[in-house]
Amino acid sequence: NAVAAFPQFEAARTRARHIRAHTLNRLEGYLAEFADNVEAAGGHVFWAKDAAEAIGYITGLARDKDVRRIVKAKSMVTEEIELNAALAQAGLEVVESDLGEFIIQLAQEHPSHIVAPVMHKTRQEVGRVFQQKLAAPYTDDPFALNDIARRHLRHIFLNADMGISGVNFGVAESGSICLVTNEGNGRFTTTAPRLHVAVMGLEKVVPTLDDLSVMLQVLGRSATGQKLTVYSNIITGPRRPNEPDGPDELHVILLDNGRSAALASEQAEILYCIRCGACLNHCPVYQKIGGHAYGSVYPGPMGSVLTPVLYGLAGHNALPHAGSLCGACKDVCPVKTDLPRLLLTLRRADVQSGGASLAYRTGMRLYQAIVKRPALYRFSLKAGGRLTQLLSRKGWLAAMPPPLNGWTTYRRFPAIAQKSFHRQWQDRQQERTR
């Protein structure tokens, strides 16, 4: 509906893709311009080559400035570098202020979605978390749960020494950082504490404010179906002497953490991603297995490419295979990232490196032998349908043999349909010709 209400959406997607391609092609120059303008506006810039350097800078700053309590806005890049755990180890109190991230932190879990981190929990489960962790009376009413979180967080906002945020976009021409949220917590985090630290991936820069407006038009519609996110904050430097609100100091950390290597690789296009989550919402695989199954901060199609690119294929070689290649992710991507192609390049690299397991290679050879022979394919479908229907209960299999038991350990598997898609299609075509 949001897309239909914006007739220029396809043109905006094309423009957004051109902006990302142009920027990444000249990334070094735009980053230098951005850094110069941040400093000209009174901010500080730190270039971090990896997670250790970023964490070291933040913990050092906290120590030098006598920071005790830190409040955080939602940020996937700080999840990427595991910042919360490092700050806690340094003896600092860290509180997530985004409602979903706040719930996840209390439950001691990890996000299951990059936009809606607590998507996997019911309101009843959230009520029990608040009851156990905040000593609040149990309720599963969403309005009451919001009020509990708001009352708890208000005191923390007003008494935090440091606010940490991510950066949705950095604007090179002005040195501004843009944060988009739907709760307003980003504004508290970046204005109430005396220190604001913004952690930004190198790829998040855009050349101009005009370019930023294009990115915001496609981001909200793709992420949540909104025309714009509720709060779009553009911050340029720390508080001026005549301004009542804002931090005394702004520190922007420009994080590489594998991005430069990604830019020089076959998978450079993954850096176009603006973290809207549209590919997760439409992916048939992600919808079935959920975010935690990926074992990564970044799940879904974009995560299946980004995680191996940032951390190496070894140890993450299963992720590129966790996709159907249906193309839905590319169809809905606001910057038209060719995720199916990127998944295929990583699959090829995995096979060439010998990373694919014997079970996977054997299974693919068997599948190839069957699908290249139509008669054998049809027979296998029919036999599989009858066999799984016999073994199933109400159409679901509760247990399967290795290696497929990896699925049924956690959830049931649907029995093969007795009538194949091809057979259904033929029957429908025959009905239409009658």
Coordinates of C-alpha atoms in Angstrom, one line a residue:
N1 CA 0.0 0.0 0.0
A2 CA 2.8 2.4 0.8
V3 CA 4.5 1.7 -2.5
A4 CA 1.2 2.0 -4.4
A5 CA 0.7 5.5 -2.8
F6 CA 4.0 6.6 -4.2
P7 CA 3.9 6.4 -8.1
Q8 CA 7.5 7.4 -8.4
F9 CA 8.7 4.5 -6.2
E10 CA 10.5 2.6 -9.0
A11 CA 12.2 5.8 -10.2
A12 CA 13.3 6.5 -6.6
R13 CA 14.7 2.9 -6.3
T14 CA 16.7 3.4 -9.5
R15 CA 18.0 6.7 -8.2
A16 CA 18.8 5.2 -4.8
R17 CA 20.8 2.4 -6.5
H18 CA 22.7 5.0 -8.6
I19 CA 23.5 7.0 -5.4
R20 CA 24.9 3.9 -3.7
A21 CA 26.9 2.8 -6.7
H22 CA 28.3 6.3 -7.3
T23 CA 29.2 6.8 -3.6
L24 CA 30.9 3.4 -3.2
N25 CA 32.9 4.0 -6.4
R26 CA 34.3 7.2 -4.8
L27 CA 34.1 6.1 -1.2
E28 CA 37.5 7.3 -0.1
G29 CA 36.8 10.9 -1.2
Y30 CA 33.4 11.1 0.3
L31 CA 34.5 9.7 3.6
A32 CA 37.4 12.2 3.7
E33 CA 34.9 15.0 3.0
F34 CA 32.5 13.7 5.6
A35 CA 35.2 13.5 8.3
D36 CA 36.5 17.0 7.5
N37 CA 33.0 18.4 7.9
V38 CA 32.3 16.5 11.1
E39 CA 35.4 18.1 12.6
A40 CA 34.6 21.5 11.2
A41 CA 31.2 21.3 13.0
G42 CA 33.0 20.6 16.3
G43 CA 32.9 16.8 16.3
H44 CA 35.7 14.3 16.6
V45 CA 36.4 11.5 14.1
F46 CA 38.1 8.1 14.8
W47 CA 38.9 5.7 12.1
A48 CA 38.6 2.1 13.4
K49 CA 40.0 -0.7 11.2
D50 CA 38.2 -3.4 13.3
A51 CA 36.0 -4.1 16.3
A52 CA 38.9 -4.1 18.7
E53 CA 39.9 -0.5 17.8
A54 CA 36.3 0.8 18.0
I55 CA 35.8 -0.8 21.4
G56 CA 39.2 0.4 22.6
Y57 CA 38.3 4.0 21.6
I58 CA 34.9 3.9 23.3
T59 CA 36.1 2.3 26.5
G60 CA 39.1 4.7 26.6
L61 CA 36.8 7.7 26.2
A62 CA 34.5 6.4 28.9
R63 CA 37.4 6.0 31.3
D64 CA 38.8 9.5 30.5
K65 CA 35.4 11.2 30.9
D66 CA 34.5 9.3 34.1
V67 CA 31.5 7.6 32.4
R68 CA 29.5 5.2 34.6
R69 CA 26.2 4.7 32.7
I70 CA 25.6 4.4 29.0
V71 CA 22.3 4.5 27.1
K72 CA 22.1 3.1 23.6
A73 CA 19.9 3.7 20.6
K74 CA 19.2 0.7 18.3
S75 CA 22.4 -0.1 16.2
M76 CA 23.2 -3.2 14.2
V77 CA 26.8 -2.2 13.8
T78 CA 27.3 -2.2 17.6
E79 CA 25.8 -5.6 17.7
E80 CA 28.3 -6.6 15.0
I81 CA 31.3 -5.6 17.1
E82 CA 29.6 -7.0 20.3
L83 CA 30.0 -3.7 22.0
N84 CA 27.6 -4.3 24.9
A85 CA 29.6 -7.3 26.2
A86 CA 32.8 -5.4 26.0
L87 CA 31.5 -2.3 27.8
A88 CA 30.0 -4.5 30.6
Q89 CA 33.3 -6.3 30.9
A90 CA 34.9 -2.8 31.4
G91 CA 32.6 -2.2 34.3
L92 CA 30.1 0.1 32.6
E93 CA 26.3 -0.1 32.8
V94 CA 24.8 -0.2 29.3
V95 CA 21.1 0.1 28.7
E96 CA 19.4 -0.4 25.3
S97 CA 16.7 2.2 24.8
D98 CA 14.9 0.8 21.7
L99 CA 11.9 -1.1 23.1
G100 CA 12.7 -4.3 21.2
E101 CA 16.4 -4.1 22.0
F102 CA 15.5 -3.3 25.6
I103 CA 13.4 -6.5 25.8
I104 CA 16.1 -8.6 24.2
Q105 CA 18.7 -7.2 26.6
L106 CA 16.5 -8.1 29.6
A107 CA 15.9 -11.6 28.2
Q108 CA 19.6 -12.0 27.5
E109 CA 19.0 -12.9 23.9
H110 CA 20.0 -11.7 20.5
P111 CA 17.9 -9.9 17.8
S112 CA 16.0 -12.1 15.4
H113 CA 15.4 -9.3 12.8
I114 CA 17.4 -6.2 12.0
V115 CA 14.4 -3.9 12.2
A116 CA 12.1 -5.8 14.6
P117 CA 14.6 -7.4 17.0
V118 CA 11.9 -8.9 19.3
M119 CA 9.7 -10.3 16.5
H120 CA 10.0 -13.8 17.8
K121 CA 8.4 -13.0 21.2
T122 CA 4.7 -12.8 22.1
R123 CA 3.3 -10.1 24.3
Q124 CA 2.8 -12.8 27.0
E125 CA 6.5 -13.6 26.9
V126 CA 7.4 -9.9 27.1
G127 CA 5.0 -9.6 30.1
R128 CA 6.9 -12.4 31.9
V129 CA 10.3 -10.8 31.1
F130 CA 9.2 -7.5 32.6
Q131 CA 7.7 -9.3 35.6
Q132 CA 11.0 -11.2 36.3
K133 CA 13.5 -8.5 35.4
L134 CA 11.7 -5.2 36.4
A135 CA 9.6 -6.5 39.2
A136 CA 6.6 -5.1 37.3
P137 CA 3.0 -6.6 37.8
Y138 CA 2.4 -9.1 35.0
T139 CA 0.4 -7.8 32.1
D140 CA 0.3 -8.7 28.4
D141 CA -1.4 -5.5 27.3
P142 CA 0.9 -3.7 24.8
F143 CA 0.0 -0.2 26.0
A144 CA 0.8 -1.2 29.6
L145 CA 4.0 -2.8 28.6
N146 CA 5.1 0.3 26.7
D147 CA 4.3 2.4 29.8
I148 CA 6.4 0.1 32.0
A149 CA 9.4 0.5 29.7
R150 CA 8.9 4.2 29.3
R151 CA 8.9 4.8 33.1
H152 CA 12.0 2.7 33.5
L153 CA 13.9 4.3 30.7
R154 CA 13.1 7.9 31.4
H155 CA 15.2 8.0 34.5
I156 CA 18.1 6.3 32.7
F157 CA 18.0 8.8 29.8
L158 CA 18.2 11.7 32.2
N159 CA 21.1 10.2 34.2
A160 CA 23.3 8.7 31.5
D161 CA 26.8 10.0 31.0
M162 CA 27.2 8.8 27.5
G163 CA 24.8 8.0 24.6
I164 CA 25.8 5.6 21.8
S165 CA 24.0 5.4 18.5
G166 CA 24.5 3.9 15.1
V167 CA 24.3 6.0 11.9
N168 CA 21.7 5.3 9.2
F169 CA 23.4 7.8 6.8
G170 CA 26.3 10.2 7.1
V171 CA 26.1 13.3 4.8
A172 CA 29.5 14.2 3.2
E173 CA 28.7 17.8 2.2
S174 CA 27.7 18.8 5.8
G175 CA 29.2 16.3 8.1
S176 CA 25.7 15.5 9.4
I177 CA 24.6 12.1 10.7
C178 CA 21.1 10.9 10.2
L179 CA 19.3 8.5 12.6
V180 CA 15.8 7.2 11.9
T181 CA 13.7 5.7 14.7
N182 CA 10.0 5.1 15.4
E183 CA 10.1 5.6 19.1
G184 CA 12.0 8.9 19.8
N185 CA 14.5 7.1 21.9
G186 CA 17.2 8.1 19.4
R187 CA 16.6 11.8 20.2
F188 CA 16.9 11.2 24.0
T189 CA 20.1 9.1 23.5
T190 CA 21.8 11.7 21.3
T191 CA 20.8 14.9 23.3
A192 CA 20.4 14.1 27.0
P193 CA 23.8 12.6 27.9
R194 CA 26.9 14.9 27.8
L195 CA 28.7 12.6 25.4
H196 CA 27.4 11.2 22.1
V197 CA 29.3 8.4 20.3
A198 CA 28.0 7.5 16.9
V199 CA 29.3 4.3 15.3
M200 CA 29.1 4.3 11.5
G201 CA 30.0 1.6 8.9
L202 CA 32.2 3.1 6.2
E203 CA 29.6 2.4 3.5
K204 CA 26.8 4.5 5.2
V205 CA 27.9 7.8 3.7
V206 CA 25.9 9.7 1.0
P207 CA 27.2 12.7 -0.9
T208 CA 24.4 15.3 -0.3
L209 CA 21.3 16.1 1.6
D210 CA 19.3 15.7 -1.6
D211 CA 20.7 12.1 -1.8
L212 CA 19.7 11.6 1.8
S213 CA 16.1 12.6 1.0
V214 CA 16.0 9.9 -1.7
M215 CA 17.3 7.2 0.6
L216 CA 14.7 8.1 3.3
Q217 CA 11.9 7.9 0.8
V218 CA 12.7 4.3 -0.1
L219 CA 13.9 3.2 3.4
G220 CA 10.6 3.8 5.3
R221 CA 8.4 2.2 2.7
S222 CA 10.7 -0.8 2.4
A223 CA 11.3 -1.4 6.1
T224 CA 7.8 -0.9 7.7
G225 CA 5.4 0.3 5.0
Q226 CA 5.6 3.9 6.3
K227 CA 6.0 7.0 4.1
L228 CA 8.8 8.0 6.5
T229 CA 10.0 6.7 9.8
V230 CA 8.4 8.7 12.7
Y231 CA 11.6 10.4 13.8
S232 CA 14.2 11.4 11.2
N233 CA 17.0 13.1 13.1
I234 CA 19.8 15.0 11.4
I235 CA 22.6 15.9 13.8
T236 CA 25.5 18.3 12.8
G237 CA 28.1 18.5 15.5
P238 CA 27.7 18.8 19.3
R239 CA 25.6 21.4 21.1
R240 CA 26.4 25.0 20.3
P241 CA 26.9 27.6 23.2
N242 CA 23.4 29.1 22.5
E243 CA 21.6 25.7 22.3
P244 CA 19.8 24.3 25.4
D245 CA 19.9 20.6 24.4
G246 CA 22.6 18.3 23.0
P247 CA 25.9 16.7 24.0
D248 CA 29.0 18.6 24.9
E249 CA 31.0 16.3 22.7
L250 CA 30.2 14.3 19.5
H251 CA 32.5 11.4 18.6
V252 CA 32.0 9.7 15.2
I253 CA 33.7 6.3 14.8
L254 CA 34.1 5.3 11.2
L255 CA 34.3 1.5 11.2
D256 CA 35.9 -0.7 8.6
N257 CA 35.7 -4.2 10.1
G258 CA 36.1 -5.9 6.7
R259 CA 34.2 -3.4 4.6
S260 CA 37.3 -2.3 2.6
A261 CA 38.0 -5.9 1.7
A262 CA 34.4 -6.4 0.7
L263 CA 34.6 -3.3 -1.5
A264 CA 37.4 -5.0 -3.5
S265 CA 35.6 -8.3 -3.8
E266 CA 33.0 -9.9 -6.1
Q267 CA 30.5 -9.2 -3.4
A268 CA 31.0 -5.4 -3.2
E269 CA 27.3 -4.9 -4.1
I270 CA 26.3 -6.1 -0.7
L271 CA 27.5 -2.7 0.6
Y272 CA 24.6 -1.0 -1.2
C273 CA 22.4 -2.5 1.6
I274 CA 20.6 0.2 3.7
R275 CA 19.4 -2.3 6.4
C276 CA 15.7 -2.0 5.7
G277 CA 14.9 -5.6 6.3
A278 CA 12.6 -6.0 3.2
C279 CA 14.5 -9.1 2.0
L280 CA 14.0 -10.8 5.4
N281 CA 10.3 -10.0 5.3
H282 CA 9.8 -11.6 1.9
C283 CA 12.3 -14.5 2.0
P284 CA 10.5 -17.9 2.2
V285 CA 13.4 -19.4 4.0
Y286 CA 13.8 -16.7 6.7
Q287 CA 10.1 -16.8 7.3
K288 CA 10.3 -20.5 8.2
I289 CA 13.5 -20.7 10.2
G290 CA 13.7 -17.3 11.9
G291 CA 16.7 -15.1 12.5
H292 CA 18.5 -17.0 15.3
A293 CA 19.0 -20.0 13.0
Y294 CA 21.6 -18.0 11.1
G295 CA 23.9 -17.7 14.0
S296 CA 24.8 -14.2 12.9
V297 CA 23.9 -10.6 13.7
Y298 CA 22.7 -10.2 10.1
P299 CA 20.1 -12.9 9.2
G300 CA 18.1 -13.4 6.0
P301 CA 19.3 -13.0 2.4
M302 CA 21.4 -9.9 3.1
G303 CA 23.0 -11.5 6.2
S304 CA 23.7 -14.7 4.2
V305 CA 26.0 -12.5 2.0
L306 CA 27.2 -9.9 4.4
T307 CA 28.3 -12.3 7.2
P308 CA 30.7 -14.4 5.0
V309 CA 31.9 -11.2 3.3
L310 CA 32.8 -9.5 6.6
Y311 CA 34.0 -12.5 8.6
G312 CA 35.2 -15.0 5.9
L313 CA 33.4 -17.9 4.2
A314 CA 35.0 -20.4 6.6
G315 CA 32.7 -21.0 9.5
H316 CA 29.8 -19.3 7.6
N317 CA 29.7 -21.3 4.5
A318 CA 26.3 -22.7 5.2
L319 CA 24.6 -19.3 5.0
P320 CA 24.8 -18.7 1.2
H321 CA 23.0 -22.0 0.8
A322 CA 20.1 -20.9 3.1
G323 CA 18.1 -19.4 0.2
S324 CA 15.7 -20.6 -2.4
L325 CA 17.0 -18.2 -5.1
C326 CA 13.4 -17.2 -5.8
G327 CA 14.5 -13.6 -6.4
A328 CA 11.9 -12.1 -4.0
C329 CA 14.8 -10.4 -2.1
K330 CA 16.0 -8.6 -5.3
D331 CA 12.4 -7.6 -6.3
V332 CA 11.8 -5.8 -3.0
C333 CA 15.3 -4.4 -2.3
P334 CA 15.0 -0.5 -2.3
V335 CA 18.4 -0.3 -3.9
K336 CA 17.9 -3.3 -6.2
T337 CA 20.8 -5.3 -4.8
D338 CA 21.2 -8.5 -6.8
L339 CA 21.2 -10.8 -3.8
P340 CA 20.6 -14.0 -5.8
R341 CA 23.7 -13.4 -7.8
L342 CA 25.8 -12.6 -4.7
L343 CA 24.5 -15.8 -3.1
L344 CA 25.5 -17.8 -6.1
T345 CA 29.0 -16.4 -6.2
L346 CA 29.5 -17.4 -2.6
R347 CA 28.1 -20.8 -3.2
R348 CA 30.5 -21.3 -6.1
A349 CA 33.4 -20.1 -3.9
D350 CA 32.3 -22.5 -1.1
V351 CA 32.2 -25.5 -3.5
Q352 CA 35.6 -24.6 -5.1
S353 CA 37.2 -24.3 -1.7
G354 CA 35.9 -27.7 -0.7
G355 CA 33.9 -26.2 2.2
A356 CA 30.7 -28.0 1.3
S357 CA 30.1 -31.0 3.4
L358 CA 30.1 -34.6 2.0
A359 CA 26.3 -34.9 2.8
Y360 CA 25.6 -31.7 0.9
R361 CA 27.7 -32.7 -2.1
T362 CA 26.1 -36.2 -2.2
G363 CA 22.6 -34.7 -1.8
M364 CA 23.2 -32.3 -4.7
R365 CA 24.5 -35.0 -7.0
L366 CA 21.5 -37.2 -6.2
Y367 CA 19.2 -34.2 -6.8
Q368 CA 20.9 -33.4 -10.1
A369 CA 20.6 -37.0 -11.2
I370 CA 16.8 -37.0 -10.5
V371 CA 15.8 -33.6 -11.9
K372 CA 17.6 -34.2 -15.2
R373 CA 15.4 -37.3 -15.8
P374 CA 11.7 -36.2 -15.9
A375 CA 10.3 -39.7 -15.5
L376 CA 12.5 -40.4 -12.5
Y377 CA 11.6 -37.0 -11.0
R378 CA 7.9 -37.6 -11.3
F379 CA 8.3 -41.1 -9.8
S380 CA 10.4 -39.8 -6.9
L381 CA 7.8 -37.1 -6.1
K382 CA 5.0 -39.6 -6.2
A383 CA 6.9 -42.1 -4.0
G384 CA 8.1 -39.5 -1.6
G385 CA 4.5 -38.1 -1.3
R386 CA 3.1 -41.5 -0.4
L387 CA 5.9 -42.4 2.0
T388 CA 5.9 -39.1 3.9
Q389 CA 2.1 -39.2 4.1
L390 CA 2.3 -42.6 5.7
L391 CA 4.9 -41.5 8.2
S392 CA 3.3 -38.2 9.0
R393 CA 0.6 -37.2 11.4
K394 CA -1.9 -34.7 10.1
G395 CA 0.4 -33.8 7.3
W396 CA 3.5 -33.2 9.5
L397 CA 6.7 -35.2 10.2
A398 CA 7.9 -35.1 13.7
A399 CA 11.2 -36.9 13.1
M400 CA 13.5 -37.4 10.1
P401 CA 16.7 -39.4 9.6
P402 CA 20.2 -37.7 9.5
P403 CA 21.1 -35.2 8.3
L404 CA 17.5 -33.9 8.0
N405 CA 17.0 -34.4 11.7
G406 CA 18.7 -31.1 12.2
W407 CA 15.4 -29.6 11.2
T408 CA 13.0 -31.9 13.1
T409 CA 15.0 -31.5 16.3
Y410 CA 13.4 -28.1 16.6
R411 CA 10.2 -28.2 14.5
R412 CA 8.0 -30.4 12.4
F413 CA 8.5 -30.8 8.6
P414 CA 5.6 -30.8 6.1
A415 CA 4.9 -34.1 4.3
I416 CA 5.4 -34.0 0.5
A417 CA 2.1 -33.1 -1.2
Q418 CA 0.3 -36.0 -2.8
K419 CA -0.4 -33.8 -5.8
S420 CA 2.6 -32.0 -7.2
F421 CA 2.6 -28.4 -8.3
H422 CA 3.0 -29.5 -12.0
R423 CA -0.1 -31.8 -11.6
Q424 CA -2.1 -29.0 -10.0
W425 CA -1.1 -26.7 -12.8
Q426 CA -2.1 -29.2 -15.5
D427 CA -5.4 -29.8 -13.8
R428 CA -6.1 -26.0 -13.7
Q429 CA -5.2 -25.5 -17.4
Q430 CA -7.5 -28.4 -18.3
E431 CA -10.4 -26.8 -16.3
R432 CA -9.9 -23.5 -18.1
T433 CA -10.1 -25.2 -21.6
R434 CA -13.3 -27.0 -20.8

